[in-house]
Amino acid sequence: EFLEIFFKLFSSGFYDLKGYFIKNLTILFINYSSVSFKYIKQMIYVTKKNLKNKNSLIRKASAELIIGIVDKLDNYQTKHYIYQITFILNENLNEEDPLTLSIIILGIIKALRISEMVFLGTSGRIIIPKLIPILKNKDAGVQKNTMILLGYLADKMGVFLSPKEWLRISFSLLDIFRSEYKNVRRNAVNTFGIIAKVIGPQDILFFLLNNLKVQERQSRISTAIAIAVICEICSPTIVLPFFNPRIYYVRFKYSKWYIKSISFFI
């Protein structure tokens, strides 16, 4: 009876300014899902409104509640609610608070994995364009989860997006190779490799090899790493023929970077 009062309070729109009520509700939902599940429709509706709240603490607590709901939906196999939640989270990818945004992206990852790709073709095409501006976000959690989501979408629905669009995304990843966080760099490398496999290495290599001629040293290092990733994913025998003419016919200060790229995968 106490739990029912708690969930009815939330369904009526009650919350506190610090978000403690919603946090406690999340714990109750996870531990007493058999009782709380009958309120799930109202909870999703209220959470949708709370994610637009001006208070960042309320938005963060609401995003955590969504994660708790998603974790339990797998047991009940409620695909309809998964689609609703994916749509709601996608609407909030313009979130300003990095912590909340990181949780929202994690929620999308979990929802897509649980849904077993039922709605991925549609939702993926909507989600990917919104992820591209998020790549510029410097928060470690946001970058890590964005890399995981992009890699997952590229692996599962690479054919739904044009190679030109994937090429643009892959070049945005080069800047993330310089991140100070190791797990972010690792996820960026993995995602880049998946994209290279999806669209084929030839087009990416053509632009990467030209990119070695830029003046900035850090940019050349990132490009050399990207070429090494393509070698690892797609085989060195595909990459090496692109190098032979360039090493001999370009100026020395550029050719040494071609050689450096080869050294990464030897």
PDB file of C-alpha atoms in Angstrom:
ATOM      1  CA  GLU A   1       0.000   0.000   0.000  1.00  0.00           C
ATOM      2  CA  PHE A   2       2.867   2.367   0.796  1.00  0.00           C
ATOM      3  CA  LEU A   3       4.407   1.723  -2.627  1.00  0.00           C
ATOM      4  CA  GLU A   4       1.136   2.470  -4.375  1.00  0.00           C
ATOM      5  CA  ILE A   5       0.867   5.802  -2.560  1.00  0.00           C
ATOM      6  CA  PHE A   6       4.444   6.589  -3.612  1.00  0.00           C
ATOM      7  CA  PHE A   7       3.773   5.855  -7.284  1.00  0.00           C
ATOM      8  CA  LYS A   8       0.456   7.701  -7.244  1.00  0.00           C
ATOM      9  CA  LEU A   9       2.241  10.762  -5.852  1.00  0.00           C
ATOM     10  CA  PHE A  10       4.734  10.660  -8.713  1.00  0.00           C
ATOM     11  CA  SER A  11       1.998  10.104 -11.296  1.00  0.00           C
ATOM     12  CA  SER A  12       0.268  13.234 -10.000  1.00  0.00           C
ATOM     13  CA  GLY A  13       3.413  15.260 -10.854  1.00  0.00           C
ATOM     14  CA  PHE A  14       4.949  15.543  -7.369  1.00  0.00           C
ATOM     15  CA  TYR A  15       8.731  16.103  -7.081  1.00  0.00           C
ATOM     16  CA  ASP A  16      11.209  17.940  -4.841  1.00  0.00           C
ATOM     17  CA  LEU A  17      13.760  20.494  -6.031  1.00  0.00           C
ATOM     18  CA  LYS A  18      16.764  18.261  -5.259  1.00  0.00           C
ATOM     19  CA  GLY A  19      15.368  15.244  -7.124  1.00  0.00           C
ATOM     20  CA  TYR A  20      15.559  12.935  -4.078  1.00  0.00           C
ATOM     21  CA  PHE A  21      11.955  11.800  -4.483  1.00  0.00           C
ATOM     22  CA  ILE A  22      12.575  10.633  -8.053  1.00  0.00           C
ATOM     23  CA  LYS A  23      15.847   8.924  -7.030  1.00  0.00           C
ATOM     24  CA  ASN A  24      14.043   6.987  -4.294  1.00  0.00           C
ATOM     25  CA  LEU A  25      11.296   6.133  -6.755  1.00  0.00           C
ATOM     26  CA  THR A  26      13.907   4.674  -9.120  1.00  0.00           C
ATOM     27  CA  ILE A  27      15.204   2.404  -6.328  1.00  0.00           C
ATOM     28  CA  LEU A  28      11.652   1.299  -5.487  1.00  0.00           C
ATOM     29  CA  PHE A  29      10.819   0.623  -9.135  1.00  0.00           C
ATOM     30  CA  ILE A  30      13.919  -1.531  -9.623  1.00  0.00           C
ATOM     31  CA  ASN A  31      13.359  -3.554  -6.441  1.00  0.00           C
ATOM     32  CA  TYR A  32       9.555  -3.829  -6.563  1.00  0.00           C
ATOM     33  CA  SER A  33       8.893  -3.893 -10.289  1.00  0.00           C
ATOM     34  CA  SER A  34       6.058  -6.425  -9.971  1.00  0.00           C
ATOM     35  CA  VAL A  35       4.015  -3.844  -8.013  1.00  0.00           C
ATOM     36  CA  SER A  36       5.218  -0.716  -9.809  1.00  0.00           C
ATOM     37  CA  PHE A  37       4.843  -2.015 -13.347  1.00  0.00           C
ATOM     38  CA  LYS A  38       1.130  -1.209 -13.510  1.00  0.00           C
ATOM     39  CA  TYR A  39       2.058   2.488 -13.162  1.00  0.00           C
ATOM     40  CA  ILE A  40       4.614   2.414 -15.946  1.00  0.00           C
ATOM     41  CA  LYS A  41       2.464   4.272 -18.485  1.00  0.00           C
ATOM     42  CA  GLN A  42       1.939   7.210 -16.111  1.00  0.00           C
ATOM     43  CA  MET A  43       5.617   7.112 -15.073  1.00  0.00           C
ATOM     44  CA  ILE A  44       6.818   7.401 -18.662  1.00  0.00           C
ATOM     45  CA  TYR A  45       4.384  10.263 -19.290  1.00  0.00           C
ATOM     46  CA  VAL A  46       5.467  12.202 -16.171  1.00  0.00           C
ATOM     47  CA  THR A  47       9.164  11.509 -16.829  1.00  0.00           C
ATOM     48  CA  LYS A  48       8.774  12.899 -20.341  1.00  0.00           C
ATOM     49  CA  LYS A  49       7.589  16.187 -18.815  1.00  0.00           C
ATOM     50  CA  ASN A  50      10.298  16.153 -16.109  1.00  0.00           C
ATOM     51  CA  LEU A  51      13.052  15.847 -18.732  1.00  0.00           C
ATOM     52  CA  LYS A  52      12.009  19.331 -19.897  1.00  0.00           C
ATOM     53  CA  ASN A  53      12.163  20.752 -16.354  1.00  0.00           C
ATOM     54  CA  LYS A  54      14.320  23.864 -15.842  1.00  0.00           C
ATOM     55  CA  ASN A  55      15.990  22.240 -12.815  1.00  0.00           C
ATOM     56  CA  SER A  56      19.007  20.165 -13.987  1.00  0.00           C
ATOM     57  CA  LEU A  57      18.794  17.931 -10.880  1.00  0.00           C
ATOM     58  CA  ILE A  58      15.212  16.947 -11.762  1.00  0.00           C
ATOM     59  CA  ARG A  59      16.237  16.225 -15.355  1.00  0.00           C
ATOM     60  CA  LYS A  60      19.173  14.089 -14.201  1.00  0.00           C
ATOM     61  CA  ALA A  61      17.039  12.100 -11.724  1.00  0.00           C
ATOM     62  CA  SER A  62      14.371  11.593 -14.402  1.00  0.00           C
ATOM     63  CA  ALA A  63      16.963  10.294 -16.872  1.00  0.00           C
ATOM     64  CA  GLU A  64      18.174   7.818 -14.226  1.00  0.00           C
ATOM     65  CA  LEU A  65      14.568   6.698 -13.695  1.00  0.00           C
ATOM     66  CA  ILE A  66      14.258   6.036 -17.431  1.00  0.00           C
ATOM     67  CA  ILE A  67      17.374   3.825 -17.238  1.00  0.00           C
ATOM     68  CA  GLY A  68      15.766   1.904 -14.354  1.00  0.00           C
ATOM     69  CA  ILE A  69      12.573   1.428 -16.363  1.00  0.00           C
ATOM     70  CA  VAL A  70      14.495   0.243 -19.439  1.00  0.00           C
ATOM     71  CA  ASP A  71      16.424  -2.343 -17.397  1.00  0.00           C
ATOM     72  CA  LYS A  72      13.144  -3.886 -16.217  1.00  0.00           C
ATOM     73  CA  LEU A  73      11.381  -3.779 -19.583  1.00  0.00           C
ATOM     74  CA  ASP A  74      13.599  -6.576 -20.846  1.00  0.00           C
ATOM     75  CA  ASN A  75      11.946  -8.973 -18.422  1.00  0.00           C
ATOM     76  CA  TYR A  76       8.442  -8.041 -19.523  1.00  0.00           C
ATOM     77  CA  GLN A  77       9.280  -7.892 -23.235  1.00  0.00           C
ATOM     78  CA  THR A  78       7.266  -4.700 -23.684  1.00  0.00           C
ATOM     79  CA  LYS A  79       8.534  -3.504 -27.055  1.00  0.00           C
ATOM     80  CA  HIS A  80       5.910  -0.769 -27.284  1.00  0.00           C
ATOM     81  CA  TYR A  81       7.278   0.993 -24.203  1.00  0.00           C
ATOM     82  CA  ILE A  82      10.840   0.629 -25.506  1.00  0.00           C
ATOM     83  CA  TYR A  83       9.851   2.486 -28.666  1.00  0.00           C
ATOM     84  CA  GLN A  84       8.201   5.243 -26.594  1.00  0.00           C
ATOM     85  CA  ILE A  85      11.275   5.618 -24.387  1.00  0.00           C
ATOM     86  CA  THR A  86      13.667   5.691 -27.364  1.00  0.00           C
ATOM     87  CA  PHE A  87      11.577   8.457 -28.927  1.00  0.00           C
ATOM     88  CA  ILE A  88      11.495  10.470 -25.663  1.00  0.00           C
ATOM     89  CA  LEU A  89      15.249  10.157 -25.130  1.00  0.00           C
ATOM     90  CA  ASN A  90      15.921  11.097 -28.748  1.00  0.00           C
ATOM     91  CA  GLU A  91      13.876  14.285 -28.238  1.00  0.00           C
ATOM     92  CA  ASN A  92      16.187  15.235 -25.363  1.00  0.00           C
ATOM     93  CA  LEU A  93      19.554  14.795 -27.116  1.00  0.00           C
ATOM     94  CA  ASN A  94      19.869  18.594 -27.025  1.00  0.00           C
ATOM     95  CA  GLU A  95      20.287  18.419 -23.225  1.00  0.00           C
ATOM     96  CA  GLU A  96      22.764  21.024 -21.917  1.00  0.00           C
ATOM     97  CA  ASP A  97      23.868  19.300 -18.697  1.00  0.00           C
ATOM     98  CA  PRO A  98      26.698  16.823 -19.547  1.00  0.00           C
ATOM     99  CA  LEU A  99      25.802  14.332 -16.782  1.00  0.00           C
ATOM    100  CA  THR A 100      22.155  14.175 -17.856  1.00  0.00           C
ATOM    101  CA  LEU A 101      23.102  13.963 -21.543  1.00  0.00           C
ATOM    102  CA  SER A 102      25.462  11.065 -20.808  1.00  0.00           C
ATOM    103  CA  ILE A 103      22.629   9.178 -19.043  1.00  0.00           C
ATOM    104  CA  ILE A 104      20.212   9.904 -21.918  1.00  0.00           C
ATOM    105  CA  ILE A 105      22.647   8.470 -24.487  1.00  0.00           C
ATOM    106  CA  LEU A 106      23.210   5.416 -22.275  1.00  0.00           C
ATOM    107  CA  GLY A 107      19.427   4.972 -22.105  1.00  0.00           C
ATOM    108  CA  ILE A 108      19.213   4.967 -25.921  1.00  0.00           C
ATOM    109  CA  ILE A 109      21.974   2.334 -26.110  1.00  0.00           C
ATOM    110  CA  LYS A 110      20.136   0.069 -23.646  1.00  0.00           C
ATOM    111  CA  ALA A 111      16.751   0.607 -25.311  1.00  0.00           C
ATOM    112  CA  LEU A 112      18.081  -0.262 -28.779  1.00  0.00           C
ATOM    113  CA  ARG A 113      19.841  -3.372 -27.490  1.00  0.00           C
ATOM    114  CA  ILE A 114      16.729  -4.619 -25.690  1.00  0.00           C
ATOM    115  CA  SER A 115      14.411  -3.907 -28.629  1.00  0.00           C
ATOM    116  CA  GLU A 116      16.438  -6.374 -30.741  1.00  0.00           C
ATOM    117  CA  MET A 117      16.556  -3.905 -33.625  1.00  0.00           C
ATOM    118  CA  VAL A 118      12.765  -3.854 -34.110  1.00  0.00           C
ATOM    119  CA  PHE A 119      12.661  -0.079 -34.564  1.00  0.00           C
ATOM    120  CA  LEU A 120      16.302   0.561 -35.365  1.00  0.00           C
ATOM    121  CA  GLY A 121      15.882   1.355 -39.062  1.00  0.00           C
ATOM    122  CA  THR A 122      13.595   4.287 -38.287  1.00  0.00           C
ATOM    123  CA  SER A 123      15.053   5.526 -35.017  1.00  0.00           C
ATOM    124  CA  GLY A 124      18.668   5.141 -36.166  1.00  0.00           C
ATOM    125  CA  ARG A 125      18.222   7.547 -39.062  1.00  0.00           C
ATOM    126  CA  ILE A 126      16.718  10.071 -36.645  1.00  0.00           C
ATOM    127  CA  ILE A 127      19.334   9.631 -33.906  1.00  0.00           C
ATOM    128  CA  ILE A 128      22.581   9.758 -35.944  1.00  0.00           C
ATOM    129  CA  PRO A 129      22.248  13.374 -37.247  1.00  0.00           C
ATOM    130  CA  LYS A 130      21.684  14.528 -33.650  1.00  0.00           C
ATOM    131  CA  LEU A 131      24.809  12.727 -32.443  1.00  0.00           C
ATOM    132  CA  ILE A 132      27.163  14.561 -34.820  1.00  0.00           C
ATOM    133  CA  PRO A 133      27.073  17.926 -32.919  1.00  0.00           C
ATOM    134  CA  ILE A 134      27.442  16.013 -29.620  1.00  0.00           C
ATOM    135  CA  LEU A 135      30.864  14.760 -30.803  1.00  0.00           C
ATOM    136  CA  LYS A 136      32.196  18.255 -30.001  1.00  0.00           C
ATOM    137  CA  ASN A 137      31.166  17.903 -26.340  1.00  0.00           C
ATOM    138  CA  LYS A 138      34.336  17.604 -24.207  1.00  0.00           C
ATOM    139  CA  ASP A 139      32.750  15.712 -21.295  1.00  0.00           C
ATOM    140  CA  ALA A 140      34.310  12.235 -20.940  1.00  0.00           C
ATOM    141  CA  GLY A 141      31.028  10.444 -20.155  1.00  0.00           C
ATOM    142  CA  VAL A 142      29.209  12.057 -23.069  1.00  0.00           C
ATOM    143  CA  GLN A 143      32.041  11.264 -25.499  1.00  0.00           C
ATOM    144  CA  LYS A 144      32.343   7.653 -24.331  1.00  0.00           C
ATOM    145  CA  ASN A 145      28.612   6.894 -24.610  1.00  0.00           C
ATOM    146  CA  THR A 146      28.349   8.727 -27.950  1.00  0.00           C
ATOM    147  CA  MET A 147      31.188   6.601 -29.334  1.00  0.00           C
ATOM    148  CA  ILE A 148      29.522   3.389 -28.132  1.00  0.00           C
ATOM    149  CA  LEU A 149      26.141   4.396 -29.615  1.00  0.00           C
ATOM    150  CA  LEU A 150      27.652   5.471 -32.952  1.00  0.00           C
ATOM    151  CA  GLY A 151      29.627   2.224 -33.206  1.00  0.00           C
ATOM    152  CA  TYR A 152      26.520   0.192 -32.393  1.00  0.00           C
ATOM    153  CA  LEU A 153      24.417   2.024 -34.999  1.00  0.00           C
ATOM    154  CA  ALA A 154      27.161   1.741 -37.628  1.00  0.00           C
ATOM    155  CA  ASP A 155      27.483  -1.988 -37.007  1.00  0.00           C
ATOM    156  CA  LYS A 156      23.750  -2.715 -37.096  1.00  0.00           C
ATOM    157  CA  MET A 157      22.420  -0.235 -39.647  1.00  0.00           C
ATOM    158  CA  GLY A 158      25.392   1.051 -41.637  1.00  0.00           C
ATOM    159  CA  VAL A 159      23.532   0.471 -44.919  1.00  0.00           C
ATOM    160  CA  PHE A 160      20.730   2.849 -43.911  1.00  0.00           C
ATOM    161  CA  LEU A 161      23.043   5.871 -44.048  1.00  0.00           C
ATOM    162  CA  SER A 162      24.952   7.064 -47.106  1.00  0.00           C
ATOM    163  CA  PRO A 163      28.745   6.444 -47.254  1.00  0.00           C
ATOM    164  CA  LYS A 164      29.228  10.206 -47.591  1.00  0.00           C
ATOM    165  CA  GLU A 165      27.535  10.753 -44.224  1.00  0.00           C
ATOM    166  CA  TRP A 166      29.604   8.027 -42.530  1.00  0.00           C
ATOM    167  CA  LEU A 167      32.726   9.564 -44.064  1.00  0.00           C
ATOM    168  CA  ARG A 168      31.858  12.911 -42.486  1.00  0.00           C
ATOM    169  CA  ILE A 169      31.326  11.230 -39.111  1.00  0.00           C
ATOM    170  CA  SER A 170      34.594   9.297 -39.326  1.00  0.00           C
ATOM    171  CA  PHE A 171      36.553  12.543 -39.828  1.00  0.00           C
ATOM    172  CA  SER A 172      34.847  14.034 -36.785  1.00  0.00           C
ATOM    173  CA  LEU A 173      36.265  11.112 -34.808  1.00  0.00           C
ATOM    174  CA  LEU A 174      39.863  12.081 -35.639  1.00  0.00           C
ATOM    175  CA  ASP A 175      39.709  14.944 -33.117  1.00  0.00           C
ATOM    176  CA  ILE A 176      38.533  12.536 -30.397  1.00  0.00           C
ATOM    177  CA  PHE A 177      41.659  10.407 -30.944  1.00  0.00           C
ATOM    178  CA  ARG A 178      43.450  13.205 -29.052  1.00  0.00           C
ATOM    179  CA  SER A 179      41.204  12.955 -25.982  1.00  0.00           C
ATOM    180  CA  GLU A 180      42.996  12.843 -22.634  1.00  0.00           C
ATOM    181  CA  TYR A 181      40.764   9.960 -21.497  1.00  0.00           C
ATOM    182  CA  LYS A 182      41.935   6.499 -22.484  1.00  0.00           C
ATOM    183  CA  ASN A 183      38.486   4.861 -22.549  1.00  0.00           C
ATOM    184  CA  VAL A 184      37.200   7.631 -24.852  1.00  0.00           C
ATOM    185  CA  ARG A 185      40.129   7.153 -27.244  1.00  0.00           C
ATOM    186  CA  ARG A 186      39.634   3.385 -27.229  1.00  0.00           C
ATOM    187  CA  ASN A 187      35.928   3.686 -28.039  1.00  0.00           C
ATOM    188  CA  ALA A 188      36.663   6.244 -30.770  1.00  0.00           C
ATOM    189  CA  VAL A 189      39.169   3.853 -32.371  1.00  0.00           C
ATOM    190  CA  ASN A 190      36.660   0.965 -32.219  1.00  0.00           C
ATOM    191  CA  THR A 191      33.900   3.086 -33.746  1.00  0.00           C
ATOM    192  CA  PHE A 192      36.197   4.334 -36.504  1.00  0.00           C
ATOM    193  CA  GLY A 193      37.113   0.738 -37.343  1.00  0.00           C
ATOM    194  CA  ILE A 194      33.446  -0.288 -37.555  1.00  0.00           C
ATOM    195  CA  ILE A 195      32.652   2.635 -39.889  1.00  0.00           C
ATOM    196  CA  ALA A 196      35.658   1.762 -42.093  1.00  0.00           C
ATOM    197  CA  LYS A 197      34.397  -1.800 -42.364  1.00  0.00           C
ATOM    198  CA  VAL A 198      30.870  -0.619 -43.237  1.00  0.00           C
ATOM    199  CA  ILE A 199      31.722   1.817 -46.053  1.00  0.00           C
ATOM    200  CA  GLY A 200      34.948   0.172 -47.237  1.00  0.00           C
ATOM    201  CA  PRO A 201      38.488   1.484 -46.714  1.00  0.00           C
ATOM    202  CA  GLN A 202      39.187   2.953 -50.156  1.00  0.00           C
ATOM    203  CA  ASP A 203      37.300   6.241 -49.829  1.00  0.00           C
ATOM    204  CA  ILE A 204      38.487   6.863 -46.276  1.00  0.00           C
ATOM    205  CA  LEU A 205      42.107   6.092 -47.196  1.00  0.00           C
ATOM    206  CA  PHE A 206      42.066   8.535 -50.103  1.00  0.00           C
ATOM    207  CA  PHE A 207      41.103  11.410 -47.781  1.00  0.00           C
ATOM    208  CA  LEU A 208      43.298  10.260 -44.893  1.00  0.00           C
ATOM    209  CA  LEU A 209      46.431  10.113 -47.039  1.00  0.00           C
ATOM    210  CA  ASN A 210      45.741  13.630 -48.287  1.00  0.00           C
ATOM    211  CA  ASN A 211      45.155  14.673 -44.689  1.00  0.00           C
ATOM    212  CA  LEU A 212      48.762  13.752 -43.847  1.00  0.00           C
ATOM    213  CA  LYS A 213      49.830  16.835 -45.783  1.00  0.00           C
ATOM    214  CA  VAL A 214      48.240  19.286 -43.349  1.00  0.00           C
ATOM    215  CA  GLN A 215      50.535  21.457 -41.291  1.00  0.00           C
ATOM    216  CA  GLU A 216      49.292  20.614 -37.788  1.00  0.00           C
ATOM    217  CA  ARG A 217      51.316  17.828 -36.175  1.00  0.00           C
ATOM    218  CA  GLN A 218      48.512  16.537 -33.906  1.00  0.00           C
ATOM    219  CA  SER A 219      46.217  16.191 -36.916  1.00  0.00           C
ATOM    220  CA  ARG A 220      48.842  14.115 -38.741  1.00  0.00           C
ATOM    221  CA  ILE A 221      49.257  11.827 -35.705  1.00  0.00           C
ATOM    222  CA  SER A 222      45.485  11.250 -35.494  1.00  0.00           C
ATOM    223  CA  THR A 223      45.399  10.504 -39.220  1.00  0.00           C
ATOM    224  CA  ALA A 224      48.289   8.033 -38.922  1.00  0.00           C
ATOM    225  CA  ILE A 225      46.444   6.220 -36.107  1.00  0.00           C
ATOM    226  CA  ALA A 226      43.266   6.112 -38.226  1.00  0.00           C
ATOM    227  CA  ILE A 227      45.179   4.506 -41.100  1.00  0.00           C
ATOM    228  CA  ALA A 228      46.600   1.917 -38.695  1.00  0.00           C
ATOM    229  CA  VAL A 229      43.056   1.127 -37.475  1.00  0.00           C
ATOM    230  CA  ILE A 230      41.922   0.525 -41.065  1.00  0.00           C
ATOM    231  CA  CYS A 231      44.870  -1.840 -41.522  1.00  0.00           C
ATOM    232  CA  GLU A 232      43.910  -3.794 -38.433  1.00  0.00           C
ATOM    233  CA  ILE A 233      40.229  -4.011 -39.369  1.00  0.00           C
ATOM    234  CA  CYS A 234      40.444  -4.446 -43.141  1.00  0.00           C
ATOM    235  CA  SER A 235      43.928  -6.035 -43.637  1.00  0.00           C
ATOM    236  CA  PRO A 236      47.268  -4.358 -44.507  1.00  0.00           C
ATOM    237  CA  THR A 237      47.167  -5.815 -48.026  1.00  0.00           C
ATOM    238  CA  ILE A 238      44.355  -3.382 -48.862  1.00  0.00           C
ATOM    239  CA  VAL A 239      46.170  -0.349 -47.443  1.00  0.00           C
ATOM    240  CA  LEU A 240      49.792  -0.838 -48.537  1.00  0.00           C
ATOM    241  CA  PRO A 241      49.169  -0.378 -52.307  1.00  0.00           C
ATOM    242  CA  PHE A 242      47.958   3.160 -51.550  1.00  0.00           C
ATOM    243  CA  PHE A 243      51.297   4.011 -49.937  1.00  0.00           C
ATOM    244  CA  ASN A 244      53.848   2.901 -52.551  1.00  0.00           C
ATOM    245  CA  PRO A 245      53.523   5.759 -55.047  1.00  0.00           C
ATOM    246  CA  ARG A 246      53.109   8.388 -52.357  1.00  0.00           C
ATOM    247  CA  ILE A 247      56.252   7.544 -50.390  1.00  0.00           C
ATOM    248  CA  TYR A 248      58.423   8.097 -53.465  1.00  0.00           C
ATOM    249  CA  TYR A 249      56.690  11.039 -55.135  1.00  0.00           C
ATOM    250  CA  VAL A 250      55.942  13.437 -52.298  1.00  0.00           C
ATOM    251  CA  ARG A 251      58.226  15.787 -50.433  1.00  0.00           C
ATOM    252  CA  PHE A 252      60.267  14.281 -47.596  1.00  0.00           C
ATOM    253  CA  LYS A 253      58.437  16.093 -44.771  1.00  0.00           C
ATOM    254  CA  TYR A 254      55.199  14.417 -45.925  1.00  0.00           C
ATOM    255  CA  SER A 255      56.622  11.030 -46.865  1.00  0.00           C
ATOM    256  CA  LYS A 256      57.944  10.476 -43.343  1.00  0.00           C
ATOM    257  CA  TRP A 257      54.346  10.601 -42.102  1.00  0.00           C
ATOM    258  CA  TYR A 258      53.368   7.907 -44.600  1.00  0.00           C
ATOM    259  CA  ILE A 259      56.197   5.788 -43.220  1.00  0.00           C
ATOM    260  CA  LYS A 260      55.124   6.574 -39.660  1.00  0.00           C
ATOM    261  CA  SER A 261      51.597   5.375 -40.497  1.00  0.00           C
ATOM    262  CA  ILE A 262      53.047   2.076 -41.727  1.00  0.00           C
ATOM    263  CA  SER A 263      55.077   1.730 -38.508  1.00  0.00           C
ATOM    264  CA  PHE A 264      51.851   1.678 -36.446  1.00  0.00           C
ATOM    265  CA  PHE A 265      50.734  -1.607 -37.982  1.00  0.00           C
ATOM    266  CA  ILE A 266      54.022  -3.407 -38.576  1.00  0.00           C
TER     267      ILE A 266
END
